[in-house]
Amino acid sequence: DTLWDLAIAEVEKRENPGDDDGKPGEVWEKSVLFMGNKNGGKTTIILRCLEREESPKPTLALEYTFGRRARRHNTPKDVAHFWELGGGTSLVELIRIPITSHNIRSFAVVLVLDLSKPNELWTTMESLLQVTRNHVNKILTKLEKTNPEVAAEIKQRTWNDLQRDHPDCALVDPFPIPLVIIGSKYDIFNEFDSEMRKIISKTLRFVSHYYGASLVFTSKSEALLLKARALINHLAFGCDKSKSVSVDPSKPLFIPAGLDSMSQIGPPPASDSDLGKMRANTPLELWKKVFEKTFPPKSFCDLQDTKDPAQDSQYAEYEVDVMRAQKNQ
């Protein structure tokens, strides 16, 4: 196709937005934003999804890449835009760049949490999801005025994974756009004390179920990366969703959205007397207090240990660096 053909196709697509499944000859575009702990393995997961063999480099601020895949033989390739937010929670305001009112219908979020750092887990998860949710809600509020049908469709879709008769409908608060939570570095996590593993696994199951998210534990092992890849390919290319479930705490968790329940997860892992002393307004707050009793959050600031990218050899540019040195002098 020439550039003009692509431009005409794009305009037609915008003027006649079809349903999500798309027509047989139509290219669909999805966007996925990866965020989470610093050095948590986001880049590695993206490279595996795109079947690229290169070794991961540290992510600076917000990075973009894309993948293409044909649904069937002789059909145009679908495009998936992958955005990755670096710097843990220090640059969270940058999420406003990839998530816009134009692509909100086809946007999804992957939150990668480092299982080997439980003391940073809740803080990272809470701050990233809170800022993302506020931004998405602002977009939806604007859409309700300009395009109420799309806003209603997005809101309805958040409940699609929970069956109408699911007993937890009144107890959960689904994230406004599709969400996958990945627990990375399972190999290190697996060496933790079994009680610690149980608390982390149970808490992540509750949080994922509460937000209507899928949950998967992964490490560098090929078998586990394939499971994470299946969930991401579902978001990015509409591949079939896996129906398998693994809730055994002694094995890596794999729970697609809507297939868990509060009764299976059970109460927060604390004694009745401890639970009685904790004051919380919502179930989420109660789980947070129980979790942070075992894993007190580190008062860490992501910005402090950010190295100056100007000194990083992977961003060296001779002419720019010479001018910069001259200016400094």
Coordinates of C-alpha atoms in Angstrom, one line a residue:
D1 CA 0.0 0.0 0.0
T2 CA 1.1 3.5 -0.7
L3 CA 1.0 6.2 2.0
W4 CA -2.2 7.6 0.4
D5 CA -3.9 4.2 0.5
L6 CA -3.1 3.9 4.2
A7 CA -4.4 7.4 4.9
I8 CA -7.7 6.8 3.0
A9 CA -8.1 3.5 5.0
E10 CA -7.4 5.3 8.2
V11 CA -10.0 8.0 7.5
E12 CA -12.6 5.5 6.5
K13 CA -11.9 3.5 9.7
R14 CA -12.4 6.6 11.8
E15 CA -15.6 7.6 10.0
N16 CA -17.1 4.1 10.3
P17 CA -15.8 2.6 13.5
G18 CA -16.9 -1.0 13.2
D19 CA -17.3 -3.4 16.1
D20 CA -14.3 -4.7 18.1
D21 CA -14.0 -7.9 16.1
G22 CA -13.5 -6.0 12.9
K23 CA -14.4 -7.1 9.4
P24 CA -12.3 -9.9 7.7
G25 CA -10.2 -7.5 5.6
E26 CA -9.9 -4.8 8.2
V27 CA -6.7 -4.1 10.2
W28 CA -7.3 -3.6 13.9
E29 CA -5.0 -1.6 16.2
K30 CA -4.6 -2.2 19.9
S31 CA -2.4 -0.4 22.4
V32 CA -0.9 -1.8 25.5
L33 CA 0.9 0.1 28.2
F34 CA 3.4 -1.7 30.4
M35 CA 4.3 -0.2 33.8
G36 CA 5.5 -1.5 37.2
N37 CA 8.5 -1.8 39.4
K38 CA 11.9 -0.5 38.2
N39 CA 14.0 -3.4 36.8
G40 CA 10.9 -5.7 37.2
G41 CA 11.3 -7.3 33.8
K42 CA 8.9 -5.3 31.6
T43 CA 11.2 -5.0 28.6
T44 CA 12.0 -8.8 28.7
I45 CA 8.3 -9.6 28.6
I46 CA 7.7 -7.2 25.7
L47 CA 10.6 -8.7 23.7
R48 CA 9.3 -12.2 24.3
C49 CA 5.8 -11.2 23.2
L50 CA 7.2 -9.8 20.0
E51 CA 9.6 -12.9 19.6
R52 CA 12.7 -10.7 19.5
E53 CA 15.9 -12.2 20.6
E54 CA 17.8 -8.9 21.5
S55 CA 18.9 -8.4 25.1
P56 CA 16.9 -5.8 27.1
K57 CA 18.3 -2.3 27.8
P58 CA 17.1 -0.1 30.7
T59 CA 14.0 1.9 29.8
L60 CA 14.3 5.7 29.8
A61 CA 11.1 7.5 30.6
L62 CA 8.5 6.3 28.0
E63 CA 9.4 4.0 25.2
Y64 CA 7.4 2.8 22.2
T65 CA 7.6 -0.3 20.0
F66 CA 5.1 -2.2 17.9
G67 CA 4.2 -5.7 16.7
R68 CA 2.3 -6.9 13.6
R69 CA 0.5 -10.2 13.1
A70 CA -1.9 -11.6 10.6
R71 CA -5.0 -13.3 11.9
R72 CA -5.3 -15.6 8.8
H73 CA -3.3 -16.3 5.7
N74 CA -3.5 -13.5 3.1
T75 CA -5.1 -11.0 5.4
P76 CA -3.6 -7.6 6.3
K77 CA -1.6 -7.7 9.5
D78 CA -3.1 -6.3 12.7
V79 CA -0.9 -3.8 14.6
A80 CA -0.3 -3.7 18.4
H81 CA 1.4 -0.6 19.9
F82 CA 3.4 -1.3 23.0
W83 CA 4.3 1.5 25.3
E84 CA 6.6 1.0 28.3
L85 CA 6.8 3.4 31.3
G86 CA 10.3 3.3 32.9
G87 CA 11.4 4.7 36.3
G88 CA 8.9 2.8 38.5
T89 CA 6.5 5.3 40.0
S90 CA 8.6 8.4 39.5
L91 CA 7.4 9.3 35.9
V92 CA 3.8 8.2 36.3
E93 CA 2.4 11.5 34.9
L94 CA 3.7 10.4 31.4
I95 CA 0.8 7.9 31.0
R96 CA -1.2 10.9 29.7
I97 CA 0.8 10.6 26.4
P98 CA -0.2 7.1 25.2
I99 CA -3.8 7.0 26.7
T100 CA -6.0 9.4 24.8
S101 CA -9.7 9.7 23.9
H102 CA -8.9 8.5 20.4
N103 CA -7.5 5.1 21.4
I104 CA -9.3 4.5 24.8
R105 CA -11.6 1.9 23.2
S106 CA -8.6 -0.3 22.2
F107 CA -6.3 0.4 25.2
A108 CA -5.2 -2.1 27.9
V109 CA -2.7 -1.9 30.8
V110 CA -0.2 -4.5 31.9
L111 CA 1.1 -4.0 35.5
V112 CA 4.4 -5.8 36.2
L113 CA 5.1 -6.3 39.9
D114 CA 8.4 -7.6 41.1
L115 CA 7.6 -10.5 43.5
S116 CA 11.2 -10.4 44.9
K117 CA 10.5 -7.0 46.4
P118 CA 7.3 -7.4 48.5
N119 CA 8.1 -4.2 50.5
E120 CA 7.7 -2.1 47.3
L121 CA 4.8 -4.1 45.9
W122 CA 1.7 -2.4 47.3
T123 CA 3.1 1.2 47.0
T124 CA 4.0 0.7 43.4
M125 CA 0.7 -1.0 42.5
E126 CA -1.4 1.6 44.3
S127 CA 0.3 4.7 42.9
L128 CA 0.4 3.5 39.3
L129 CA -3.2 2.2 39.2
Q130 CA -4.5 5.3 40.9
V131 CA -3.0 7.8 38.5
T132 CA -4.0 5.6 35.5
R133 CA -7.6 5.2 36.7
N134 CA -8.0 9.0 37.4
H135 CA -6.7 9.8 33.9
V136 CA -9.0 7.2 32.2
N137 CA -12.0 8.4 34.2
K138 CA -11.3 12.0 33.1
I139 CA -11.3 10.8 29.4
L140 CA -14.5 8.9 30.0
T141 CA -16.2 12.0 31.6
K142 CA -15.3 14.0 28.5
L143 CA -16.5 11.2 26.2
E144 CA -19.9 11.1 28.0
K145 CA -20.5 14.6 26.6
T146 CA -19.0 14.2 23.2
N147 CA -19.6 10.5 22.4
P148 CA -21.9 8.9 25.0
E149 CA -22.3 5.6 23.0
V150 CA -18.6 4.9 23.2
A151 CA -18.4 5.9 26.8
A152 CA -21.3 3.6 27.7
E153 CA -19.7 0.7 25.7
I154 CA -16.4 1.1 27.5
K155 CA -18.2 1.1 30.9
Q156 CA -20.2 -1.9 30.0
R157 CA -17.2 -3.8 28.8
T158 CA -15.5 -3.6 32.2
W159 CA -18.1 -6.0 33.5
N160 CA -17.9 -8.4 30.5
D161 CA -15.5 -10.8 32.3
L162 CA -17.8 -11.3 35.3
Q163 CA -20.8 -13.3 34.6
R164 CA -24.1 -11.6 35.5
D165 CA -24.8 -14.1 38.2
H166 CA -21.3 -14.0 39.7
P167 CA -21.7 -13.7 43.5
D168 CA -19.0 -11.0 43.8
C169 CA -20.6 -8.4 41.5
A170 CA -21.4 -6.1 44.5
L171 CA -17.9 -6.5 46.0
V172 CA -15.6 -5.6 43.2
D173 CA -14.7 -2.4 41.4
P174 CA -13.4 -3.3 37.9
F175 CA -10.7 -1.2 36.3
P176 CA -12.1 1.0 33.6
I177 CA -9.9 -0.6 30.8
P178 CA -8.6 -4.2 30.5
L179 CA -5.9 -4.9 33.1
V180 CA -3.4 -7.8 33.4
I181 CA -1.2 -8.0 36.6
I182 CA 2.0 -10.0 36.1
G183 CA 4.1 -11.1 39.1
S184 CA 7.6 -11.3 37.8
K185 CA 10.8 -13.0 39.2
Y186 CA 8.8 -16.0 40.4
D187 CA 12.1 -18.0 40.6
I188 CA 13.3 -15.7 43.5
F189 CA 9.9 -15.5 45.1
N190 CA 9.7 -19.3 45.1
E191 CA 12.6 -19.4 47.6
F192 CA 10.7 -17.3 50.1
D193 CA 9.3 -18.8 53.3
S194 CA 5.9 -20.5 52.5
E195 CA 3.9 -18.2 54.8
M196 CA 5.3 -15.1 53.1
R197 CA 4.5 -16.6 49.7
K198 CA 1.0 -17.4 50.8
I199 CA 0.3 -13.8 52.0
I200 CA 1.7 -12.3 48.7
S201 CA -0.2 -14.7 46.5
K202 CA -3.5 -14.3 48.4
T203 CA -3.2 -10.5 48.4
L204 CA -2.5 -10.4 44.6
R205 CA -5.4 -12.7 44.0
F206 CA -7.7 -10.4 45.9
V207 CA -6.4 -7.2 44.2
S208 CA -6.7 -8.8 40.7
H209 CA -10.2 -10.1 41.4
Y210 CA -11.3 -6.7 42.9
Y211 CA -10.1 -4.8 39.8
G212 CA -11.4 -7.4 37.3
A213 CA -7.9 -8.2 36.2
S214 CA -6.1 -11.3 35.0
L215 CA -3.2 -12.5 37.1
V216 CA -0.1 -14.5 36.1
F217 CA 3.2 -15.2 37.8
T218 CA 6.2 -15.4 35.5
S219 CA 10.0 -15.7 35.5
K220 CA 12.7 -16.3 32.8
S221 CA 11.4 -19.8 32.3
E222 CA 10.0 -20.4 28.8
A223 CA 6.8 -22.2 30.1
L224 CA 5.9 -19.3 32.4
L225 CA 6.7 -16.6 29.8
L226 CA 4.4 -18.4 27.3
K227 CA 1.5 -18.1 29.8
A228 CA 2.1 -14.4 30.2
R229 CA 2.4 -14.1 26.5
A230 CA -1.0 -15.7 25.9
L231 CA -2.7 -13.1 28.1
I232 CA -0.9 -10.2 26.4
N233 CA -1.6 -11.6 22.9
H234 CA -5.3 -11.7 23.9
L235 CA -5.1 -7.9 24.7
A236 CA -2.9 -7.0 21.7
F237 CA -4.1 -9.2 18.9
G238 CA -7.4 -10.6 20.1
C239 CA -6.0 -14.1 20.3
D240 CA -8.2 -16.7 22.1
K241 CA -8.3 -16.3 25.8
S242 CA -6.9 -19.2 27.9
K243 CA -9.5 -20.9 30.1
S244 CA -7.0 -22.8 32.2
V245 CA -6.7 -21.7 35.9
S246 CA -4.0 -22.4 38.5
V247 CA -4.7 -21.2 42.1
D248 CA -2.4 -23.6 43.9
P249 CA -0.2 -21.4 46.2
S250 CA 2.7 -23.8 45.8
K251 CA 2.7 -23.3 42.0
P252 CA 2.8 -20.1 39.8
L253 CA -0.6 -18.5 39.8
F254 CA -2.5 -18.2 36.5
I255 CA -6.0 -16.8 36.8
P256 CA -7.8 -15.1 33.8
A257 CA -10.1 -12.2 34.7
G258 CA -13.5 -13.3 36.1
L259 CA -12.5 -16.9 37.0
D260 CA -11.7 -16.3 40.7
S261 CA -14.1 -15.6 43.6
M262 CA -13.9 -14.0 47.1
S263 CA -15.1 -17.3 48.6
Q264 CA -12.1 -19.2 47.0
I265 CA -9.6 -16.4 48.0
G266 CA -10.8 -16.4 51.6
P267 CA -10.3 -13.7 54.3
P268 CA -7.1 -11.6 54.6
P269 CA -4.3 -13.7 56.1
A270 CA -4.3 -12.4 59.7
S271 CA -5.7 -13.6 63.0
D272 CA -9.2 -12.6 64.1
S273 CA -7.9 -10.4 66.9
D274 CA -5.6 -8.5 64.5
L275 CA -8.4 -8.1 62.0
G276 CA -10.6 -6.7 64.8
K277 CA -8.1 -4.0 65.7
M278 CA -7.7 -2.8 62.1
R279 CA -9.9 0.0 61.1
A280 CA -10.7 0.1 57.4
N281 CA -13.5 1.5 55.3
T282 CA -13.2 -0.8 52.4
P283 CA -12.1 -4.4 51.8
L284 CA -9.1 -3.1 49.7
E285 CA -8.0 -0.9 52.7
L286 CA -8.2 -3.9 55.0
W287 CA -6.1 -6.1 52.7
K288 CA -3.6 -3.2 52.4
K289 CA -3.2 -3.0 56.2
V290 CA -2.8 -6.8 56.6
F291 CA -0.2 -6.9 53.8
E292 CA 1.8 -3.9 55.1
K293 CA 1.8 -5.4 58.6
T294 CA 4.0 -8.2 57.2
F295 CA 5.8 -6.2 54.5
P296 CA 6.2 -2.6 55.8
P297 CA 6.5 -0.3 52.8
K298 CA 9.9 1.2 52.1
S299 CA 9.9 5.0 52.2
F300 CA 11.7 5.0 48.9
C301 CA 11.8 7.7 46.2
D302 CA 12.4 6.4 42.7
L303 CA 13.8 9.7 41.6
Q304 CA 16.8 9.6 43.9
D305 CA 18.5 6.7 42.3
T306 CA 17.8 7.8 38.7
K307 CA 21.1 8.0 36.9
D308 CA 21.6 11.0 34.6
P309 CA 20.7 9.7 31.1
A310 CA 23.1 12.3 29.6
Q311 CA 26.0 10.3 31.0
D312 CA 24.6 7.0 29.7
S313 CA 26.7 5.5 26.8
Q314 CA 23.7 4.1 25.0
Y315 CA 22.4 7.7 24.4
A316 CA 25.8 9.1 23.3
E317 CA 25.6 11.6 20.4
Y318 CA 29.0 13.1 19.5
E319 CA 27.9 16.5 18.2
V320 CA 25.3 17.1 21.0
D321 CA 27.8 16.0 23.6
V322 CA 30.5 18.3 22.3
M323 CA 28.1 21.3 22.4
R324 CA 26.9 20.3 25.9
A325 CA 30.5 20.1 27.1
Q326 CA 31.2 23.5 25.6
K327 CA 28.1 25.0 27.2
N328 CA 29.0 23.6 30.6
Q329 CA 32.5 25.0 30.3

